[in-house]
């Protein structure tokens, strides 16, 4: 296995470092503590544009030289950011036209971050210039091992509705459709008679009191993703032209919800997939949210190692009630990402800020300093990462299941009016991921374009929009022997967000041998039972079976007696269709049924609250065991636990909240 992007030997460990917020004497303390904790790399410069380019083309790079040299002298590598996520105040004063315009047509003001229009040629010039200046200066600095373009692109400037963006959008549409007739056709503009006579009549979907055309909204999202990608590529090109040869990435925000950009289309342009993930305080199974996001990041990386660019040591500041992490949670969270293919665990941020917008965000060095549990756990983690460093470069093994997840499909469901408005359709994919994890089955979460051969189970969970190519790839997987499970609200619309005619789930209708003639979403407190003993909430549909076996029927409600769950043999595989929104316990039983049908046995040990994942290289296998429960857990394992150096022969016992990384024999 050869992977080439890794900035440091072993696993990367560190975080965003903002020395510009601190007096010079603190820097010495910083590097001393970094060494104490085992920090190997820091992300530098993310928000320091205004302190580097102090006025238009007036540069103060001396302090950055000094920090980079200091880090280098202490053996700490640098992930150098282009600082374009936070334009300087002077730039907003000189060029207010770079500020984004919101959906109401109002221009934002200085003071936030990512306050720039992705289509602005003026901003592009300034951004590529600062990238060029930094690239030329630091391309050959031995400490600089990775480049970090901007920060969370789209996390503040996803959509801009200014006139420059409108013009860019029109050109983008012209390229996509060629003729305005093709655009009218794709969007179905006969509806409300909203026919466009020329591309010039199109504008960004600025606010209206009523809902707007879903085709327009979807293309605006696609365009906005492409505009941000174009910006990323412009900065990346500037860095390359300035002589940068190290890997270049940008930090994504891959989570459970649809992303701000179509990351599957970005992935080929990133030298390493880097993700930021923050657990959600109100989520009772936060570790599963994390696991799903990590599996998705690995899916974007085509199964290769990726980098956890940010997570937190404790509470964040941007949720309604910011939860402190429980003792040990920091270590478990980091190791969960690594178990699922990350070759490093970095944090936002190194030292907690005293002032500024994020003064209430946790950090590796808390406000209270090093006499703290967080600091001790940071040091503990640093030690563990050194002891398990040999896993770097290895890959996650044994995924027998693929779960399809697609940002564009998620956007299409989120636009305009739907049979069940506000329903978080993306939660279906996470529910499947959770249920499979609980049953010891490793799954890859992949974009629909990913190769599906080799998976014994392919889950299509609420993939509202599916292209013909996706439908064909899924059918091909079934014909080739896979068990395919399609859930309600999949394959309903085509890539223009137009309903596929002839009954739902349009794109998968022939494959599953059944179609819904009507959707019957449930009211919030309604429950419907199935004759399998399961219960459904949120969703039911009246299903007509054309060529499939009925495995379960609705037992109560208006659909009593009609099919709910079907199974069809296809080539050497099978295609299941589940029309009902199953509650968690019921979904778990469906998962068990489907796993039996597919002949899939657990590939890792199973115990309540246990998260188990295996990474492998050409020569070794490492079993990651994370006990998220409050009980002691004993599971089968043989080999050396690299965390404790204890030999496990046959079984290993994990304390409540405990972790092990067993190099298996
Ligand atoms: C991320 C961002 C960081 C920091 C962090 C706080 O989204 O990239 O700069 O703001 O959130 O959780
Ligand atoms: Zn704009």
XYZ file of C-alpha atoms and ligand atoms in Angstrom:
678
model
C 0.000 0.000 0.000
C 1.580 3.288 -0.936
C 0.110 6.514 0.202
C 1.972 9.694 -0.421
C 0.178 12.596 1.165
C 1.079 11.895 4.803
C 2.837 15.019 6.088
C 4.661 13.306 8.945
C 5.755 9.764 9.715
C 3.059 7.856 11.570
C -0.235 9.465 12.506
C -0.588 13.246 12.369
C -1.479 14.896 15.669
C -2.039 18.580 16.334
C -4.443 21.338 15.509
C -5.083 24.850 14.267
C -2.409 27.076 15.728
C -3.084 30.796 15.903
C 0.104 32.286 17.410
C -0.875 35.707 16.087
C -3.381 35.894 18.943
C -0.617 35.603 21.544
C 2.476 37.512 22.644
C 5.841 36.240 21.469
C 6.733 34.680 24.825
C 3.686 32.411 24.628
C 5.080 30.859 21.437
C 7.965 29.326 23.348
C 5.535 27.916 25.845
C 3.430 26.619 22.946
C 6.189 24.643 21.296
C 7.357 23.272 24.636
C 3.829 22.038 25.371
C 3.396 20.749 21.833
C 6.454 18.588 22.325
C 5.170 17.458 25.690
C 1.883 16.345 24.100
C 3.533 14.765 21.075
C 2.114 17.214 18.541
C 3.585 16.495 15.104
C 1.863 19.066 12.898
C -0.067 22.316 13.245
C -2.291 24.179 10.826
C -1.019 27.715 10.573
C -2.311 30.955 9.156
C -5.954 30.071 8.590
C -7.277 33.432 9.722
C -4.227 35.672 9.541
C -4.537 37.433 6.180
C -5.029 40.859 7.759
C -1.846 40.394 9.769
C 0.192 39.178 6.786
C -0.994 41.636 4.165
C -1.440 44.636 6.392
C -2.576 46.920 3.580
C -3.034 46.364 -0.140
C 0.144 44.577 -1.256
C 2.005 45.600 1.922
C 3.391 42.487 3.536
C 4.463 41.599 7.042
C 5.670 38.020 6.790
C 8.450 38.224 9.336
C 6.393 36.891 12.197
C 5.244 33.928 10.118
C 8.834 33.168 9.142
C 9.696 33.180 12.814
C 6.844 30.879 13.850
C 7.535 28.398 11.075
C 11.231 28.350 11.922
C 10.453 27.914 15.604
C 8.138 25.000 14.886
C 10.669 23.464 12.558
C 13.425 23.773 15.129
C 11.175 21.826 17.471
C 10.414 19.092 14.976
C 6.839 20.175 14.344
C 5.554 20.168 10.779
C 3.290 22.835 9.299
C 0.066 22.563 7.365
C 0.110 26.058 5.901
C -3.222 27.653 5.104
C -3.946 30.292 2.554
C -5.709 32.816 4.785
C -8.570 33.542 2.428
C -11.336 32.441 4.787
C -11.019 35.791 6.509
C -10.397 38.816 4.285
C -8.744 41.828 5.922
C -10.826 44.811 6.967
C -8.988 47.034 4.456
C -10.047 44.751 1.606
C -13.715 45.029 2.497
C -13.306 48.802 2.684
C -11.517 49.051 -0.648
C -13.758 46.515 -2.384
C -17.152 46.157 -0.735
C -18.322 44.508 -3.963
C -16.633 41.264 -2.870
C -19.084 40.908 0.015
C -21.741 38.262 -0.636
C -25.372 39.180 -1.217
C -27.983 37.141 0.612
C -31.214 35.697 -0.685
C -33.113 38.878 0.054
C -30.720 40.806 -2.144
C -28.992 42.496 0.780
C -25.249 42.756 0.793
C -23.493 41.520 3.929
C -21.001 43.671 5.757
C -17.520 43.253 7.124
C -17.091 41.495 10.448
C -17.820 37.854 9.782
C -15.669 35.328 8.000
C -15.879 33.848 4.507
C -17.394 37.190 3.605
C -16.689 36.973 -0.081
C -18.512 36.085 -3.245
C -17.076 32.906 -4.794
C -17.611 34.357 -8.279
C -15.986 37.715 -7.639
C -13.035 38.295 -10.003
C -11.828 41.046 -7.675
C -11.684 38.696 -4.714
C -10.147 35.984 -6.865
C -7.258 38.312 -7.749
C -6.552 39.198 -4.137
C -6.907 35.598 -2.973
C -4.627 34.153 -5.618
C -2.110 36.901 -4.940
C -1.844 36.056 -1.250
C -1.608 32.367 -2.193
C 1.192 33.203 -4.623
C 3.092 35.277 -2.073
C 2.899 32.512 0.544
C 3.604 29.807 -2.011
C 6.769 31.512 -3.247
C 8.004 32.157 0.244
C 7.360 28.791 1.845
C 7.186 26.234 -0.991
C 10.613 24.913 -0.122
C 10.525 25.385 3.648
C 11.202 21.931 5.077
C 8.583 22.362 7.814
C 5.732 22.990 5.387
C 4.449 19.540 4.507
C 0.846 20.202 3.583
C -1.144 23.136 2.191
C -4.615 24.032 3.328
C -6.590 26.220 0.935
C -8.835 28.648 2.786
C -11.129 27.088 5.386
C -14.418 25.245 5.123
C -15.283 26.782 1.773
C -19.022 27.397 1.583
C -19.432 27.451 5.355
C -20.514 31.103 5.288
C -20.495 31.860 1.572
C -22.226 28.878 0.050
C -24.649 30.964 -1.975
C -24.182 34.454 -3.267
C -27.046 36.195 -5.041
C -25.167 39.246 -6.318
C -25.223 40.401 -9.925
C -21.764 38.936 -10.567
C -23.001 35.572 -9.321
C -26.146 35.820 -11.439
C -24.039 36.440 -14.523
C -21.752 33.546 -13.614
C -24.814 31.343 -13.046
C -26.159 32.233 -16.507
C -22.874 31.287 -18.158
C -22.825 28.060 -16.170
C -26.356 27.223 -17.345
C -25.497 28.015 -20.922
C -22.613 25.581 -20.729
C -24.750 22.919 -19.133
C -27.756 23.184 -21.418
C -26.518 24.744 -24.649
C -29.924 26.122 -25.566
C -32.550 27.859 -23.508
C -35.070 25.358 -24.884
C -33.132 22.564 -23.183
C -33.150 24.535 -19.946
C -36.901 25.133 -20.174
C -37.398 21.464 -20.753
C -35.183 20.368 -17.855
C -36.814 22.708 -15.368
C -40.340 22.154 -16.666
C -40.937 25.875 -17.018
C -44.320 25.305 -18.603
C -45.388 25.158 -14.976
C -46.664 28.618 -13.946
C -45.727 29.618 -17.499
C -42.246 30.564 -16.345
C -40.708 30.048 -19.749
C -37.335 31.783 -20.301
C -36.834 33.419 -23.691
C -33.062 33.580 -23.234
C -30.429 32.763 -20.634
C -30.262 36.496 -19.926
C -33.626 36.273 -18.187
C -32.358 33.865 -15.540
C -31.341 35.236 -12.153
C -30.172 33.554 -8.956
C -33.214 32.310 -7.013
C -33.643 35.465 -4.947
C -36.394 35.399 -2.386
C -40.048 35.113 -3.194
C -42.910 34.581 -0.821
C -43.891 31.332 -2.513
C -41.734 28.358 -3.311
C -39.701 28.224 -6.520
C -38.904 25.765 -9.283
C -36.993 22.752 -7.897
C -34.918 22.439 -11.076
C -33.739 26.036 -10.713
C -32.975 25.570 -7.014
C -31.022 22.392 -7.645
C -28.984 23.884 -10.454
C -28.232 26.918 -8.302
C -26.849 24.586 -5.639
C -24.788 22.747 -8.234
C -23.553 26.027 -9.666
C -22.642 27.320 -6.215
C -20.651 24.159 -5.541
C -18.841 24.550 -8.853
C -18.137 28.240 -8.182
C -16.500 27.353 -4.855
C -14.557 24.535 -6.476
C -13.396 26.950 -9.166
C -12.123 29.201 -6.411
C -10.343 26.325 -4.694
C -8.706 25.353 -7.971
C -7.608 28.933 -8.638
C -5.819 29.057 -5.288
C -4.398 25.573 -5.785
C -3.074 26.545 -9.204
C -1.528 29.705 -7.764
C 0.258 27.606 -5.150
C 1.519 25.134 -7.733
C 2.697 27.923 -10.026
C 4.513 29.440 -7.079
C 6.482 26.220 -6.736
C 4.536 24.276 -4.115
C 5.040 20.540 -4.534
C 3.574 19.332 -1.223
C 0.008 17.967 -1.153
C -2.762 20.567 -1.257
C -6.146 20.125 0.346
C -9.018 22.020 1.883
C -11.036 21.018 4.930
C -14.478 19.653 4.108
C -17.500 19.488 6.368
C -18.684 15.943 5.821
C -21.433 14.984 8.209
C -24.769 13.271 8.138
C -26.631 16.127 6.508
C -26.153 16.992 2.842
C -22.922 18.966 2.515
C -22.622 22.591 1.416
C -20.954 21.442 -1.795
C -21.006 18.346 -3.958
C -17.911 16.876 -2.337
C -17.911 13.823 -4.603
C -17.130 16.184 -7.484
C -14.463 17.966 -5.410
C -12.716 14.843 -4.181
C -10.603 14.167 -7.296
C -9.092 17.664 -6.958
C -7.910 17.239 -3.364
C -4.544 15.576 -2.787
C -5.944 14.248 0.467
C -9.520 14.231 1.743
C -9.538 16.327 4.911
C -12.603 16.569 7.107
C -13.812 18.589 10.064
C -16.228 16.862 12.384
C -17.951 18.050 15.531
C -20.260 15.872 17.568
C -23.735 17.199 18.199
C -24.514 17.717 21.881
C -28.193 16.842 21.600
C -27.508 13.580 19.742
C -27.882 10.602 22.105
C -25.591 8.493 19.891
C -22.982 11.068 19.027
C -20.410 8.380 18.340
C -22.542 7.005 15.523
C -22.818 10.398 13.890
C -19.042 10.544 14.046
C -18.683 7.020 12.662
C -20.994 7.748 9.770
C -19.164 10.976 8.890
C -15.834 9.158 9.051
C -17.112 6.351 6.822
C -18.337 8.977 4.391
C -14.981 10.750 4.414
C -13.316 7.436 3.621
C -15.847 6.925 0.819
C -14.811 10.255 -0.697
C -11.194 9.125 -0.402
C -12.028 5.953 -2.378
C -11.121 3.893 0.659
C -7.645 5.390 1.063
C -6.477 7.084 4.261
C -7.814 10.583 4.844
C -7.124 13.255 7.448
C -9.259 14.453 10.321
C -8.393 18.142 10.040
C -10.538 19.376 12.925
C -12.526 18.103 15.839
C -12.817 19.351 19.390
C -11.271 18.442 22.699
C -14.424 19.514 24.524
C -17.417 21.747 24.009
C -17.888 23.913 20.946
C -19.520 27.337 21.088
C -21.988 27.229 18.226
C -24.642 24.798 19.421
C -27.545 25.843 21.626
C -26.224 23.888 24.640
C -22.585 23.081 24.216
C -21.729 19.797 25.833
C -18.385 19.175 27.486
C -16.930 15.807 26.535
C -17.077 13.107 29.174
C -13.785 11.753 30.529
C -12.230 9.561 27.834
C -14.554 10.773 25.093
C -11.815 12.858 23.487
C -9.619 9.770 23.078
C -12.504 7.608 21.855
C -13.589 10.241 19.336
C -10.114 10.615 17.882
C -9.541 6.872 17.727
C -12.916 6.323 16.080
C -11.861 8.551 13.194
C -8.539 6.762 12.959
C -10.222 3.364 13.140
C -12.284 4.426 10.155
C -9.317 5.384 8.040
C -8.037 8.757 9.221
C -4.255 8.977 9.305
C -4.273 11.663 11.925
C -6.389 13.543 14.422
C -6.177 17.330 14.497
C -8.182 19.765 16.554
C -9.599 23.206 16.405
C -7.610 24.660 18.073
C -4.307 24.560 19.906
C -4.770 27.249 22.586
C -8.189 28.526 23.629
C -8.679 32.132 22.503
C -9.281 34.781 25.124
C -10.975 37.185 22.738
C -12.724 37.080 19.420
C -15.696 35.233 18.057
C -14.554 31.803 19.223
C -13.418 32.658 22.746
C -15.817 30.017 24.106
C -14.547 27.112 22.032
C -12.565 24.344 23.682
C -8.934 23.770 22.721
C -5.972 21.498 23.361
C -4.695 24.031 25.891
C -7.814 25.244 27.743
C -8.264 28.682 29.322
C -7.369 27.073 32.639
C -4.049 25.904 31.240
C -2.380 22.565 31.706
C -3.698 21.768 35.185
C -6.764 20.352 33.473
C -8.319 17.052 32.518
C -8.479 18.135 28.859
C -4.748 18.759 28.795
C -4.036 15.420 30.443
C -6.260 13.659 27.910
C -4.599 15.532 25.039
C -1.243 14.238 26.269
C -2.685 10.758 26.732
C -3.971 10.830 23.158
C -0.619 12.032 21.858
C 1.020 9.049 23.536
C -1.511 6.597 22.136
C -1.135 7.960 18.621
C 2.599 7.424 18.840
C 2.125 3.871 20.053
C -0.302 3.019 17.260
C 1.573 5.038 14.623
C 2.250 1.883 12.626
C -1.377 1.863 11.364
C -0.686 4.922 9.169
C -1.116 4.055 5.511
C -3.291 1.022 6.201
C -6.909 0.800 5.077
C -10.207 -0.184 6.632
C -10.902 -3.840 6.011
C -13.871 -6.013 5.510
C -16.619 -3.673 4.362
C -19.222 -6.084 3.071
C -21.848 -3.380 2.773
C -22.038 -0.130 0.846
C -24.425 2.644 1.771
C -25.062 5.199 -0.955
C -25.018 8.847 0.110
C -25.229 11.809 -2.218
C -25.184 15.520 -1.480
C -27.028 16.489 -4.654
C -29.836 14.083 -3.869
C -30.043 15.542 -0.381
C -30.332 19.056 -1.783
C -33.091 17.989 -4.171
C -35.124 16.603 -1.266
C -34.579 19.779 0.726
C -35.863 22.162 -1.948
C -39.387 23.434 -2.308
C -42.464 21.549 -1.204
C -42.546 17.820 -0.587
C -44.997 15.175 0.668
C -43.290 15.323 4.072
C -41.740 18.734 4.456
C -38.721 19.109 6.700
C -38.228 15.359 6.994
C -34.489 14.662 7.407
C -34.237 12.050 4.685
C -30.476 11.820 5.185
C -31.147 10.284 8.598
C -32.088 7.018 6.860
C -28.511 6.458 5.720
C -27.217 7.078 9.202
C -29.850 4.724 10.654
C -28.653 1.955 8.353
C -25.054 2.725 9.192
C -25.886 2.543 12.903
C -27.781 -0.704 12.608
C -25.022 -2.363 10.585
C -22.342 -1.157 13.002
C -24.353 -2.512 15.935
C -24.394 -5.890 14.214
C -20.659 -5.925 13.600
C -20.854 -5.319 9.872
C -18.431 -2.746 8.507
C -19.905 -0.562 5.790
C -18.492 1.946 3.362
C -20.538 5.077 2.812
C -19.953 5.968 -0.807
C -21.163 8.361 -3.481
C -23.477 6.715 -6.042
C -20.744 6.860 -8.700
C -18.448 4.623 -6.633
C -17.736 1.108 -7.905
C -20.135 -1.317 -6.208
C -18.580 -4.600 -7.175
C -17.328 -6.567 -4.221
C -20.070 -5.512 -1.800
C -22.448 -8.234 -0.694
C -24.993 -5.680 0.453
C -25.823 -2.377 -1.229
C -28.183 -0.070 0.669
C -29.997 2.703 -1.174
C -31.458 4.713 1.717
C -33.713 7.587 0.701
C -31.663 8.374 -2.395
C -34.373 10.732 -3.614
C -32.544 11.708 -6.795
C -30.908 8.972 -8.819
C -29.505 9.172 -12.320
C -30.037 6.441 -14.902
C -26.381 5.510 -14.418
C -26.913 5.032 -10.679
C -30.017 2.927 -11.294
C -28.073 0.771 -13.725
C -25.080 0.383 -11.389
C -27.326 -0.716 -8.522
C -29.195 -3.173 -10.767
C -25.876 -4.495 -12.021
C -24.736 -5.090 -8.428
C -27.875 -7.161 -7.799
C -27.506 -9.142 -11.002
C -23.914 -9.836 -9.993
C -24.970 -11.406 -6.704
C -25.349 -8.565 -4.223
C -28.317 -8.086 -1.976
C -29.705 -4.645 -2.745
C -32.013 -2.919 -0.305
C -33.880 0.131 -1.584
C -35.868 2.232 0.866
C -38.800 4.550 0.353
C -38.125 7.902 -1.281
C -35.343 6.544 -3.484
C -35.010 7.053 -7.222
C -38.043 9.300 -7.239
C -36.659 12.123 -9.389
C -34.111 12.357 -12.172
C -31.099 14.663 -12.227
C -33.315 17.664 -13.053
C -35.443 16.972 -9.995
C -38.296 15.859 -12.286
C -40.495 13.052 -11.011
C -39.927 9.784 -12.842
C -43.203 8.726 -14.374
C -44.932 5.414 -13.743
C -44.799 5.036 -9.969
C -42.204 5.299 -7.234
C -39.324 4.389 -6.737
C -39.031 5.296 -10.429
C -35.365 4.579 -11.092
C -35.480 1.337 -9.088
C -39.045 0.280 -9.895
C -38.140 -2.475 -12.340
C -35.316 -3.683 -10.154
C -37.510 -4.165 -7.093
C -40.542 -5.370 -9.052
C -42.980 -3.125 -7.237
C -44.205 0.432 -7.367
C -46.011 2.800 -5.075
C -49.113 4.319 -6.551
C -49.465 6.820 -3.760
C -47.498 8.134 -0.808
C -49.199 8.117 2.578
C -46.948 10.040 4.954
C -47.993 9.753 8.591
C -48.734 12.494 11.078
C -46.108 13.173 13.719
C -47.653 10.954 16.409
C -49.000 8.245 14.094
C -47.659 4.688 14.139
C -48.560 1.839 11.835
C -47.826 -1.821 12.466
C -46.601 -4.447 10.032
C -47.383 -8.159 10.154
C -43.684 -8.782 10.768
C -44.195 -7.277 14.211
C -42.478 -4.056 13.226
C -43.709 -0.478 13.452
C -43.454 2.379 11.020
C -43.482 6.097 11.672
C -43.396 9.046 9.290
C -43.815 7.120 6.081
C -45.987 4.506 4.364
C -46.958 3.996 0.739
C -49.488 1.981 -1.147
C -47.442 -0.546 -2.988
C -48.388 -2.562 -6.052
C -46.277 -5.665 -6.565
C -45.526 -6.523 -10.173
C -42.773 -9.098 -9.873
C -41.624 -9.707 -6.312
C -42.348 -11.730 -3.223
C -44.176 -9.933 -0.405
C -42.178 -10.306 2.796
C -44.213 -8.005 5.017
C -47.606 -6.307 4.919
C -49.134 -3.322 6.656
C -51.312 -4.507 9.478
C -52.970 -1.332 10.701
C -54.006 1.967 9.217
C -55.509 2.658 5.818
C -53.052 0.310 4.101
C -53.847 -2.731 6.292
C -53.355 -5.870 4.245
C -51.300 -4.303 1.471
C -47.593 -4.991 0.829
C -44.955 -3.058 2.762
C -41.742 -5.007 2.195
C -40.798 -6.966 -0.907
C -37.986 -9.155 -2.166
C -37.118 -10.096 -5.716
C -34.486 -12.439 -7.058
C -32.386 -10.735 -9.686
C -29.641 -12.637 -11.514
C -27.638 -14.190 -8.709
C -28.638 -11.500 -6.216
C -31.768 -10.018 -4.720
C -33.495 -6.657 -4.583
C -35.537 -5.691 -1.540
C -37.847 -2.724 -1.250
C -38.932 -1.295 2.068
C -41.756 1.207 1.707
C -42.204 1.956 5.403
C -40.318 4.329 7.687
C -39.250 1.776 10.288
C -38.541 2.657 13.901
C -35.046 1.864 15.139
C -35.867 -1.544 16.696
C -37.780 -2.594 13.617
C -35.021 -1.400 11.324
C -32.569 -3.477 13.333
C -34.712 -6.537 12.688
C -34.949 -5.766 8.985
C -31.165 -5.434 8.930
C -30.859 -8.834 10.592
C -33.236 -10.352 8.033
C -31.382 -8.853 5.093
C -27.967 -9.864 6.477
C -29.154 -13.449 6.801
C -30.533 -13.350 3.283
C -27.210 -12.011 2.011
C -25.223 -14.540 4.025
C -23.284 -11.787 5.792
C -21.718 -12.591 9.151
C -20.177 -9.955 11.454
C -16.614 -9.088 10.505
C -15.742 -7.650 13.937
C -16.705 -8.516 17.522
C -20.133 -7.387 18.696
C -21.167 -6.155 22.150
C -23.603 -3.486 23.347
C -21.997 -0.055 23.023
C -18.887 -1.466 21.378
C -17.481 0.084 18.228
C -15.108 -2.273 16.421
C -13.284 -1.621 13.160
C -10.332 -3.349 11.547
C -7.568 -1.714 9.525
C -5.196 -3.787 7.428
C -1.953 -3.383 5.531
C -0.159 -5.898 3.355
C 1.371 -7.457 6.461
C -0.758 -6.611 9.453
C -4.258 -6.232 10.828
C -5.260 -3.941 13.685
C -8.545 -4.304 15.497
C -9.782 -1.034 16.998
C -12.095 -1.581 19.961
C -13.892 1.380 21.519
C -16.204 0.808 24.414
C -18.771 3.600 24.389
C -20.809 1.965 27.129
C -20.659 2.363 30.892
C -20.161 -1.391 31.356
C -17.034 -3.519 31.177
C -16.932 -5.408 27.885
C -15.029 -8.586 27.051
C -14.635 -9.620 23.428
C -12.618 -12.068 21.362
C -9.215 -10.794 20.298
C -5.761 -12.214 19.943
C -2.646 -10.125 19.623
C -0.976 -7.185 21.282
C -2.961 -4.178 22.442
C -0.750 -1.313 21.340
C -2.466 1.082 23.751
C -1.499 -0.850 26.883
C 1.153 -3.228 25.453
C -0.837 -6.097 26.971
C -0.987 -9.408 25.070
C -4.498 -10.639 24.449
C -4.770 -14.333 23.877
C -8.306 -15.234 22.960
C -10.078 -12.328 24.558
C -9.627 -8.795 25.790
C -11.465 -6.846 28.474
C -12.237 -3.175 28.024
C -13.148 -0.970 30.951
C -16.219 1.229 30.633
C -15.231 3.863 28.083
C -11.986 2.003 27.393
C -10.122 1.553 24.129
C -7.748 -0.981 22.590
C -5.924 -1.263 19.301
C -4.964 -4.890 18.904
C -2.274 -5.826 16.406
C -3.762 -9.167 15.541
C -1.882 -12.415 15.233
C -14.917 24.881 12.109
C -13.951 25.914 11.578
C -12.978 26.342 12.639
C -13.687 26.654 13.920
C -14.488 25.458 14.324
C -15.230 25.625 15.610
O -16.069 24.831 11.363
O -13.241 25.424 10.472
O -12.261 27.453 12.166
O -14.519 27.750 13.715
O -15.421 25.174 13.335
O -15.955 24.469 15.947
Zn -21.797 37.043 -5.750
